[in-house]
PDB file of C-alpha atoms in Angstrom:
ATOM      1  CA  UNK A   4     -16.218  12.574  -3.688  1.00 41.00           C
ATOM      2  CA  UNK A   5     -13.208  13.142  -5.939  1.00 42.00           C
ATOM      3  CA  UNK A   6     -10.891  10.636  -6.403  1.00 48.00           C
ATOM      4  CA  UNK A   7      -7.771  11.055  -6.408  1.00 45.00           C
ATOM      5  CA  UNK A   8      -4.926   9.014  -8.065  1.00 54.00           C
ATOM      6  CA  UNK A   9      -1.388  10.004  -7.668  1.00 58.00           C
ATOM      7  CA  UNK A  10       0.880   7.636  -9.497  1.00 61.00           C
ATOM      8  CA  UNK A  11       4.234   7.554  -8.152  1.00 63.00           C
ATOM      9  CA  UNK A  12       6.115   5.056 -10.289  1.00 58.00           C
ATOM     10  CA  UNK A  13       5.856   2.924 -12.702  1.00 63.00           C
ATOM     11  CA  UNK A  14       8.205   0.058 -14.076  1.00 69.00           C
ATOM     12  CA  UNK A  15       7.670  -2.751 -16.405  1.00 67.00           C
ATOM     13  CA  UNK A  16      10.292  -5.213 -16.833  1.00 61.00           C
ATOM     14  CA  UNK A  17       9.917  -8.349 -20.018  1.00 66.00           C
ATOM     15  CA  UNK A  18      12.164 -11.479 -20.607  1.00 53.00           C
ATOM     16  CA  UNK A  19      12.203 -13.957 -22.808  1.00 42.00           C
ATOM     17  CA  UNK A  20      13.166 -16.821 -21.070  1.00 40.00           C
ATOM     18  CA  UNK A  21      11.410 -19.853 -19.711  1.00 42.00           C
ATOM     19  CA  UNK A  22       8.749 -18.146 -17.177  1.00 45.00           C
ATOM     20  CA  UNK A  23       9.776 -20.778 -14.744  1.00 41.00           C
ATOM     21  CA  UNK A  24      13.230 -19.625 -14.437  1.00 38.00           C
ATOM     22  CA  UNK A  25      12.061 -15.922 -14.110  1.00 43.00           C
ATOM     23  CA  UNK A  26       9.853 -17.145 -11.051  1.00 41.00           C
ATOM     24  CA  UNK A  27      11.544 -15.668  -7.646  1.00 37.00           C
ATOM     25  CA  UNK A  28      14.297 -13.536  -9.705  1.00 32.00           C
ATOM     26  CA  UNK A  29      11.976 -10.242  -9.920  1.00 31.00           C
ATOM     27  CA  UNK A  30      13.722  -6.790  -9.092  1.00 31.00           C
ATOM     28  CA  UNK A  31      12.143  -5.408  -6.068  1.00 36.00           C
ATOM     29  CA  UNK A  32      11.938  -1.568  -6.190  1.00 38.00           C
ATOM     30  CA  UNK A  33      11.357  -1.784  -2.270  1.00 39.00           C
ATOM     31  CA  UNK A  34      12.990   1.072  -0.349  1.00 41.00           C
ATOM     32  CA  UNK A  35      14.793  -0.564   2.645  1.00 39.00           C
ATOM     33  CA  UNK A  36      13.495   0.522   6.273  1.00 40.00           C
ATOM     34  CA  UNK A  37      10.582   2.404   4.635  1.00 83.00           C
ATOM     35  CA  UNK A  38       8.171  -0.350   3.292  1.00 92.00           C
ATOM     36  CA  UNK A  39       6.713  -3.254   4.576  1.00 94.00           C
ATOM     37  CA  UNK A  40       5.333  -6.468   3.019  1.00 96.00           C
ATOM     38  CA  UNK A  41       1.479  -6.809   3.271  1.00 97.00           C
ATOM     39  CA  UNK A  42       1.295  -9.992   0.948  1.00 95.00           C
ATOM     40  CA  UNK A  43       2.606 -12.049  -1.762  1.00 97.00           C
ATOM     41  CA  UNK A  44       0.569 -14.676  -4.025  1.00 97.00           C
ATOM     42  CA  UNK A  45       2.315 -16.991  -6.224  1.00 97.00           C
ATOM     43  CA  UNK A  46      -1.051 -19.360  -6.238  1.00 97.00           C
ATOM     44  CA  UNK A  47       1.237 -22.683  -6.447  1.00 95.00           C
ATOM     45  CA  UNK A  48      -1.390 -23.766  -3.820  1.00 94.00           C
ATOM     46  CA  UNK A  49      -4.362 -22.052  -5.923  1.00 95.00           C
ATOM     47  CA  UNK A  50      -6.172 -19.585  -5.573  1.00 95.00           C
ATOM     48  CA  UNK A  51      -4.572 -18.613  -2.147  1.00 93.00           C
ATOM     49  CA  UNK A  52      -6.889 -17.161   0.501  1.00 94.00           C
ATOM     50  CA  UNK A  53      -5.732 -13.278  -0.932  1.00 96.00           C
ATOM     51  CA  UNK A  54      -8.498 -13.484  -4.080  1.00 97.00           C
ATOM     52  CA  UNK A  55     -11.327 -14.390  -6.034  1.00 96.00           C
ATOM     53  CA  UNK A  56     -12.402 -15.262  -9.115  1.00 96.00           C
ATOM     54  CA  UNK A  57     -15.029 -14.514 -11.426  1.00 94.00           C
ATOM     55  CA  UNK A  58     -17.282 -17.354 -13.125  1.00 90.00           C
ATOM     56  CA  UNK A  59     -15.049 -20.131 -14.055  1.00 87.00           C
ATOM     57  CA  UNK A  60     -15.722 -19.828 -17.953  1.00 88.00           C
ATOM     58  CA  UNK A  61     -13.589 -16.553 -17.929  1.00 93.00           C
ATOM     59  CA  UNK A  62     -11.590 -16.879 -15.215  1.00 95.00           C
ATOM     60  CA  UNK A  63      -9.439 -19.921 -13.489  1.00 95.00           C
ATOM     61  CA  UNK A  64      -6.092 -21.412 -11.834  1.00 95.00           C
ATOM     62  CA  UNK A  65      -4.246 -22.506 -14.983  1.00 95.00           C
ATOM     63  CA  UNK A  66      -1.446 -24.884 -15.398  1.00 94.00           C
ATOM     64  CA  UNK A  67       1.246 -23.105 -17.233  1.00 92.00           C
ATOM     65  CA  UNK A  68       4.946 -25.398 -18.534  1.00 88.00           C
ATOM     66  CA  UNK A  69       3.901 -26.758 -14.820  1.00 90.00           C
ATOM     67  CA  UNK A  70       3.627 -23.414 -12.584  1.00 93.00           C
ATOM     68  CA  UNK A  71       0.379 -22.625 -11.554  1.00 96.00           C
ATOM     69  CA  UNK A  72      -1.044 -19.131 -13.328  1.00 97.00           C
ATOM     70  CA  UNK A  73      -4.260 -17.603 -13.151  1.00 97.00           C
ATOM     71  CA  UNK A  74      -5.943 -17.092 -16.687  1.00 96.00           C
ATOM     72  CA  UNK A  75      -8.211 -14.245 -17.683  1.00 96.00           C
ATOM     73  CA  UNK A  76      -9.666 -13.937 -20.687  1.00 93.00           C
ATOM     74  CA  UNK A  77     -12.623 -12.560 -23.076  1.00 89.00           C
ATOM     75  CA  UNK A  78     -13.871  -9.602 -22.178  1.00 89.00           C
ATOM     76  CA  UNK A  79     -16.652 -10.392 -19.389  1.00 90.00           C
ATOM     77  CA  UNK A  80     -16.048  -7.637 -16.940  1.00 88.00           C
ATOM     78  CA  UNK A  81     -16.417  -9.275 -13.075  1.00 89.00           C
ATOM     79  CA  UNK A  82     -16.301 -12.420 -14.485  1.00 93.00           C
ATOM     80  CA  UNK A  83     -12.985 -12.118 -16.370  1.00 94.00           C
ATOM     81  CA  UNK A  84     -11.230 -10.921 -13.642  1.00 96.00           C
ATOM     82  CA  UNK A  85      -9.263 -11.799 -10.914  1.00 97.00           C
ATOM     83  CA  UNK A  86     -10.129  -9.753  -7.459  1.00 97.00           C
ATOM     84  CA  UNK A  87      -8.389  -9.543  -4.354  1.00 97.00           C
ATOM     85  CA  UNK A  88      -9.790  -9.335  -0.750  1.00 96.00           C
ATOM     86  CA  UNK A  89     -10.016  -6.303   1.277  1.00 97.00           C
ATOM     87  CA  UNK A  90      -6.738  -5.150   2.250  1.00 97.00           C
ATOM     88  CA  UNK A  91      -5.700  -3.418   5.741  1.00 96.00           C
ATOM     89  CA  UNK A  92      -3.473  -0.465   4.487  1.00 95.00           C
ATOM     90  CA  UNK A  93      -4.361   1.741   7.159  1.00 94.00           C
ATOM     91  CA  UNK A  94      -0.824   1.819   8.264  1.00 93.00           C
ATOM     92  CA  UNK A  95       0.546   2.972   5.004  1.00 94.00           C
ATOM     93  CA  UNK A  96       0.325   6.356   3.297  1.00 92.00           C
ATOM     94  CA  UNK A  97       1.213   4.548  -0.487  1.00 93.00           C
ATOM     95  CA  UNK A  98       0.987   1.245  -1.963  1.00 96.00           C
ATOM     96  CA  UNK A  99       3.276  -0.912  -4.150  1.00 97.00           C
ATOM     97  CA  UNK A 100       1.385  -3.580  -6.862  1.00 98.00           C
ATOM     98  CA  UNK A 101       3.708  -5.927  -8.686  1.00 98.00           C
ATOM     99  CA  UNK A 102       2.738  -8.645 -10.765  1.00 98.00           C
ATOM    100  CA  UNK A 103       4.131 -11.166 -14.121  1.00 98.00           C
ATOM    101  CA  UNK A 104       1.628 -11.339 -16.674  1.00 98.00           C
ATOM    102  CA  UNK A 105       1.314 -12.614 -20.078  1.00 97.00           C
ATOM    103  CA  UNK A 106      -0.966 -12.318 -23.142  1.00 97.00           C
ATOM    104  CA  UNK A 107      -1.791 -14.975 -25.602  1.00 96.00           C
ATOM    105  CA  UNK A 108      -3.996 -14.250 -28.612  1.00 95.00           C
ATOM    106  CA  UNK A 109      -4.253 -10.651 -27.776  1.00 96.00           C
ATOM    107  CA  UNK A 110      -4.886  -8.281 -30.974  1.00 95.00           C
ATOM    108  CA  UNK A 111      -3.875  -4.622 -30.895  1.00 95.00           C
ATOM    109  CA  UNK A 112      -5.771  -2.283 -28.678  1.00 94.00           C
ATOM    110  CA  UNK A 113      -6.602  -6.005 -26.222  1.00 95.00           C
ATOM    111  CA  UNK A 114      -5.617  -4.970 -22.579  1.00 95.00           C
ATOM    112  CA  UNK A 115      -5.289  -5.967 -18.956  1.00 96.00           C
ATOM    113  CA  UNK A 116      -7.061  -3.859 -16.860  1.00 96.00           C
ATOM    114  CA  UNK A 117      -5.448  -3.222 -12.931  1.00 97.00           C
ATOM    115  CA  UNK A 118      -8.154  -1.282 -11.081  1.00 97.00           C
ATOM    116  CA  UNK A 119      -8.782  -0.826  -7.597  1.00 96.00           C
ATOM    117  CA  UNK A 120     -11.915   0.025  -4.699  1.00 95.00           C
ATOM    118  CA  UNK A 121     -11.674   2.430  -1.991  1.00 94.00           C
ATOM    119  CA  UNK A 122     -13.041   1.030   1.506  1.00 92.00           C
ATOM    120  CA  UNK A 123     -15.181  -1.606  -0.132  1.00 90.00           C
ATOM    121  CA  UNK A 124     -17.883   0.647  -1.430  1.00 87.00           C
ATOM    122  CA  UNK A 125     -18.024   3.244  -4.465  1.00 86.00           C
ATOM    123  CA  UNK A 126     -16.941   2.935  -8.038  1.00 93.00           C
ATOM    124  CA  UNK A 127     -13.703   1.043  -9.537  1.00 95.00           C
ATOM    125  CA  UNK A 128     -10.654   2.992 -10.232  1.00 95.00           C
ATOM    126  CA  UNK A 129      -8.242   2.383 -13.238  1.00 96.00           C
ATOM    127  CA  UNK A 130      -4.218   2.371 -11.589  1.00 96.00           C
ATOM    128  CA  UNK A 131      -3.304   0.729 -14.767  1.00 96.00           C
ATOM    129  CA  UNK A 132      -3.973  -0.001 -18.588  1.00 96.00           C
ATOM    130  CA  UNK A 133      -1.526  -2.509 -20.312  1.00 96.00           C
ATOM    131  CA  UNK A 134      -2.814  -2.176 -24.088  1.00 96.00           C
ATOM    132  CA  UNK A 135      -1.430  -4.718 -26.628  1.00 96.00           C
ATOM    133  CA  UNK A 136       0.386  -2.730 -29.286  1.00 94.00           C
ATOM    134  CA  UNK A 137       3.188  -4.925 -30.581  1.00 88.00           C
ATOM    135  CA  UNK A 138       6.160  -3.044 -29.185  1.00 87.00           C
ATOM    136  CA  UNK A 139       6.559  -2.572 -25.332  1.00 92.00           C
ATOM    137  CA  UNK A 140       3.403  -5.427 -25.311  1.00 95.00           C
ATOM    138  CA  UNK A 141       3.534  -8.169 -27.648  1.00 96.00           C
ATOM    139  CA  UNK A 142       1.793 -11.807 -27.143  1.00 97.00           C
ATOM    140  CA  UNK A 143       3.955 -14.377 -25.403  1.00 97.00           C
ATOM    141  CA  UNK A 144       6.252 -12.626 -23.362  1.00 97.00           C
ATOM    142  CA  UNK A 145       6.349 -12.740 -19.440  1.00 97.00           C
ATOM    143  CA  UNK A 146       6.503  -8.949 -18.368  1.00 97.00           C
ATOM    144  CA  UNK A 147       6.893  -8.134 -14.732  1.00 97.00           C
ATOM    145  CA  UNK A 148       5.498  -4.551 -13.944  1.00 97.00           C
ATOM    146  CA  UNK A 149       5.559  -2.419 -10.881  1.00 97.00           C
ATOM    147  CA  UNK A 150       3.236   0.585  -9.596  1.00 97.00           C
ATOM    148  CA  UNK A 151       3.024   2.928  -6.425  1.00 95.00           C
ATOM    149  CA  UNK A 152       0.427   6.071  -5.502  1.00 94.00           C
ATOM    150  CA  UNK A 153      -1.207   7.280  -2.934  1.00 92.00           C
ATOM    151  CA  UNK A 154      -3.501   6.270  -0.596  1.00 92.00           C
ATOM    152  CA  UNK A 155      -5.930   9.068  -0.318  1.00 85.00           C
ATOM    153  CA  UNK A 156      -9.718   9.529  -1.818  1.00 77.00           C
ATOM    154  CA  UNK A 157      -9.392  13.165  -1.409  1.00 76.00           C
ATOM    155  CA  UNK A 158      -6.963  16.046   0.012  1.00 73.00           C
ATOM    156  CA  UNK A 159      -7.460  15.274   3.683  1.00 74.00           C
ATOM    157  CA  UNK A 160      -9.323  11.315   3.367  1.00 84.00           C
ATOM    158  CA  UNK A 161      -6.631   8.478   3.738  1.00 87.00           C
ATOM    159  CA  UNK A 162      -7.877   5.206   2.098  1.00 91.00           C
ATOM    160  CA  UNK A 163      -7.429   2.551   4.960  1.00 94.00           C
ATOM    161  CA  UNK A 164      -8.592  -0.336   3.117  1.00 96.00           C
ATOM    162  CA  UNK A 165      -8.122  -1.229  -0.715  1.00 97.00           C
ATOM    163  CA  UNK A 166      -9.003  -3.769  -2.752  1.00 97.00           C
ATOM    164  CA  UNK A 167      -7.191  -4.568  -6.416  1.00 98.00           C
ATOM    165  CA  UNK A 168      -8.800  -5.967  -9.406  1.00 97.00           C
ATOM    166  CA  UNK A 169      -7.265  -7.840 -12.239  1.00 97.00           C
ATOM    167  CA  UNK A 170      -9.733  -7.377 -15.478  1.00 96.00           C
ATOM    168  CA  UNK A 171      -8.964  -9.264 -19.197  1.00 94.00           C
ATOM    169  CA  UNK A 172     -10.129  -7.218 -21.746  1.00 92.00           C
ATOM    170  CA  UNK A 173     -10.585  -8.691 -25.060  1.00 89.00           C
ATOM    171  CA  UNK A 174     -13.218  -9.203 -27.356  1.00 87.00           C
ATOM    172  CA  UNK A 175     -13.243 -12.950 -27.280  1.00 87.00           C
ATOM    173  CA  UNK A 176     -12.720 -16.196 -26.034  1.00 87.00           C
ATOM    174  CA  UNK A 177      -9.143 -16.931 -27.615  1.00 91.00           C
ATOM    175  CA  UNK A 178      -8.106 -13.369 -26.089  1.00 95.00           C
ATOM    176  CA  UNK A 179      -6.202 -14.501 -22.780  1.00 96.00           C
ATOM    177  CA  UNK A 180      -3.693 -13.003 -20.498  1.00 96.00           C
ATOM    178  CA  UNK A 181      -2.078 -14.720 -17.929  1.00 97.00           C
ATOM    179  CA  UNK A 182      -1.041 -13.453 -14.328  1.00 97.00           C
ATOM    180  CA  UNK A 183       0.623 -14.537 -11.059  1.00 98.00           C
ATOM    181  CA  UNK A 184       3.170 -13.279  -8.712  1.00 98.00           C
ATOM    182  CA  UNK A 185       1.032 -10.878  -6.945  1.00 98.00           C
ATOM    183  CA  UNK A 186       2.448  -8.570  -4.233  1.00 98.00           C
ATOM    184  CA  UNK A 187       1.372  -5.624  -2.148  1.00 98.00           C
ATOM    185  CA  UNK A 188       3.812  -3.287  -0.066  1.00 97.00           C
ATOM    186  CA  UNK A 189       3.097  -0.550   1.439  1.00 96.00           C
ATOM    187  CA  UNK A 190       5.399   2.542   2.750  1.00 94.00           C
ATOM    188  CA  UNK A 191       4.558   2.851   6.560  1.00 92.00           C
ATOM    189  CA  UNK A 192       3.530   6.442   7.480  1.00 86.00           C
ATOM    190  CA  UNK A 193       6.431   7.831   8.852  1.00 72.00           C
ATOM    191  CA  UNK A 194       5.371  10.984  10.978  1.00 45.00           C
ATOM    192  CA  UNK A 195       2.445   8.483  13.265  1.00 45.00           C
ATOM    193  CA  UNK A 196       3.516   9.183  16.926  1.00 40.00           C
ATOM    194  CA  UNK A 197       3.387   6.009  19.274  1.00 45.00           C
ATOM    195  CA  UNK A 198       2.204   7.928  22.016  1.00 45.00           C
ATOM    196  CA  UNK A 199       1.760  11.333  23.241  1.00 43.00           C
ATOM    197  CA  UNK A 200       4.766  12.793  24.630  1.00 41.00           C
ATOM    198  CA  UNK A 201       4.870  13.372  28.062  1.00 44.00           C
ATOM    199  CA  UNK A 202       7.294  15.845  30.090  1.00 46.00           C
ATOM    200  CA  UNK A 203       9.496  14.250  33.277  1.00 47.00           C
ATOM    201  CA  UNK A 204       8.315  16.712  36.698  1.00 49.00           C
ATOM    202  CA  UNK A 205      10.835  18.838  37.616  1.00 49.00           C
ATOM    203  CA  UNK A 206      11.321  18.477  41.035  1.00 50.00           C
ATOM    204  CA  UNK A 207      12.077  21.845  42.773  1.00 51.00           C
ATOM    205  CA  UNK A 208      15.628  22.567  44.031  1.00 54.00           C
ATOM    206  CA  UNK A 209      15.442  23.250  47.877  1.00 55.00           C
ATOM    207  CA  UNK A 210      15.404  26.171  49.280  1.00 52.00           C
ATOM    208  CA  UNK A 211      16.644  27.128  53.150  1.00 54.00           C
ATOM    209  CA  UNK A 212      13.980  27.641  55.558  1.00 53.00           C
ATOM    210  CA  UNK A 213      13.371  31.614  56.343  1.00 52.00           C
ATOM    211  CA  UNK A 214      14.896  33.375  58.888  1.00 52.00           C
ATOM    212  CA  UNK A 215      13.972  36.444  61.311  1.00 52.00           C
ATOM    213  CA  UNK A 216      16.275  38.914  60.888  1.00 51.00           C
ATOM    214  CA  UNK A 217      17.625  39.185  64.361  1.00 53.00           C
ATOM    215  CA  UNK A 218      16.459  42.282  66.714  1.00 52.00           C
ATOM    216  CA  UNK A 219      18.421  43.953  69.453  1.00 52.00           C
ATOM    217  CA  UNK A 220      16.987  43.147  73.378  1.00 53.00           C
ATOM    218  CA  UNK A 221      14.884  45.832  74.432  1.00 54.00           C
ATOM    219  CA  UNK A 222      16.993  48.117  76.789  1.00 58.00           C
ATOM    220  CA  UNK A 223      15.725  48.885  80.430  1.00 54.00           C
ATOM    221  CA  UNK A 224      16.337  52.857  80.550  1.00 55.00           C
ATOM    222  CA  UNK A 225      18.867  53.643  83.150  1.00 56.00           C
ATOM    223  CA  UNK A 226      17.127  55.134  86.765  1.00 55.00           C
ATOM    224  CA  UNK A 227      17.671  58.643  87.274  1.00 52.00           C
ATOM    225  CA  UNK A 228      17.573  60.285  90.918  1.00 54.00           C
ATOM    226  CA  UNK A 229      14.691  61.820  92.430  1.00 54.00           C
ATOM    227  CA  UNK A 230      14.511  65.724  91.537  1.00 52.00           C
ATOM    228  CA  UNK A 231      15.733  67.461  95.813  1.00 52.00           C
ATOM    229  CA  UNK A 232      14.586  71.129  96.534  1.00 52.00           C
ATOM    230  CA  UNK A 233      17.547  73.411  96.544  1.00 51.00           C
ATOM    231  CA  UNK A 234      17.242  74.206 100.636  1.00 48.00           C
TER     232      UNK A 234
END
C-alpha cells in the first residue's frame, strides 16, 4: 500500500523565556466549530495514561526548573523515544500534533524525529524532522511547533486509528531533547450524515365519491286504437 502524507500546515513558534511561564500560553491554530479536542498531555502527573516509553536509559519523565518534561536522548531508536497509544480518529478526516520541545547538547544535523503508525500495523511514517542547524533550531530554546495532514493511507482508505511517535536522534548520550505539552485535534468530517433521510407520506387530498350520471325514466309508449274495417 502507498502511503500517503498530505501535510497541511506547519508552524513552529520559539521563546526565550522561562519555559515555565510559556506553559498554558501556546497559540492554538484550532479552527472554531470545525475541530475537536482528542487529548492533551502535559505529564505533571507522569507519564499520563496517553504514552509510553522506551527503556529507561534513553528515555524518562524528567524534572525540568520544576515542570515535569519527558527526556529523549542518544540515538536508540524505540528506546529513545516517546510513543503514544492508539488513537480513535475515526471521526476525523485530519489531525492536528502540537508539542514544546527543547534540545540540549544537540550538534548540527542532531534531530527529533515525529513519526506516526497507521491502524497499529505496517511501517513508521516520518510527519516531521526538526534538524539542529543553529538558526531556526539552536540548543536551549523552548520551541512550540504545530502540524496537520490527512488521514488517509491511500486515495479511497481513511486511517481510523493513529498512533504518534516521538524519536531523539543523536549520536550520543549527552545529545538530549526535551518534550511535553502534547496535543491531538482532529477536524470532524463534515459531510457524515446522522441518519438516512427519510420522506414525510403524503397523505392524498380527498376526492368526492362518483356519481351516475342521471338517466331519464323509461317512457310507457302511448296506446293507440284498435285498427276498425271501413264498413
Amino acid at each position: 500500500m502507498v502511503q500517503m502524507i498530505l501535510l497541511l500546515s506547519m508552524t513552529c513558534y520559539a521563546a526565550s523565556a522561562s519555559y515555565t511561564s510559556l506553559r498554558g500560553s501556546r497559540r492554538s491554530l484550532f479552527t472554531a466549530g470545525s475541530w475537536s479536542n482528542v487529548f492533551a498531555e502535559s505529564f505533571d502527573s507522569g507519564i499520563g495514561s496517553h504514552f509510553s516509553l522506551g527503556n529507561t536509559d534513553d528515555s524518562s519523565v524528567h524534572t525540568l526548573n520544576d515542570v515535569n518534561v519527558i527526556k529523549l536522548k542518544d540515538n536508540m531508536g524505540a528506546d529513545s523515544s516517546l510513543t503514544s497509544r492508539l488513537i480513535d480518529m475515526s471521526l476525523y478526516s485530519q489531525i492536528e500534533l502540537s508539542f514544546d520541545y527543547m534540545a540540549e547538547g544537540f550538534e548540527v544535523g542532531d534531530d527529533l524525529v515525529v513519526e506516526f503508525q497507521n491502524e497499529d500495523t505496517g511501517p513508521w511514517y516520518t510527519a516531521l524532522e526538526l534538524v539542529l542547524d543553529n538558526t531556526g533550531f539552536v540548543n536551549s530554546v523552548w520551541y512550540t511547533q504545530t502540524i496537520r495532514w490527512m488521514l488517509y493511507a491511500g486515495p479511497s482508505t481513511p486511517v481510523n486509528n493513529i498512533k504518534i511517535r516521538f524519536r531523539a536522534s543523536g549520536d550520543d548520550d549527552t545529545d538530549i531533547v526535551y518534550v511535553d505539552n502534547v496535543s491531538i485535534s482532529g477536524k470532524l468530517i463534515d459531510d457524515q450524515p446522522t441518519s438516512a433521510p427519510t420522506v414525510a407520506p403524503v397523505t392524498p387530498a380527498p376526492t368526492a365519491a362518483p356519481t351516475k350520471s342521471p338517466t331519464a325514466a323509461p317512457q310507457t309508449p302511448a296506446p293507440t286504437a284498435a285498427p276498425t274495417k271501413s264498413p
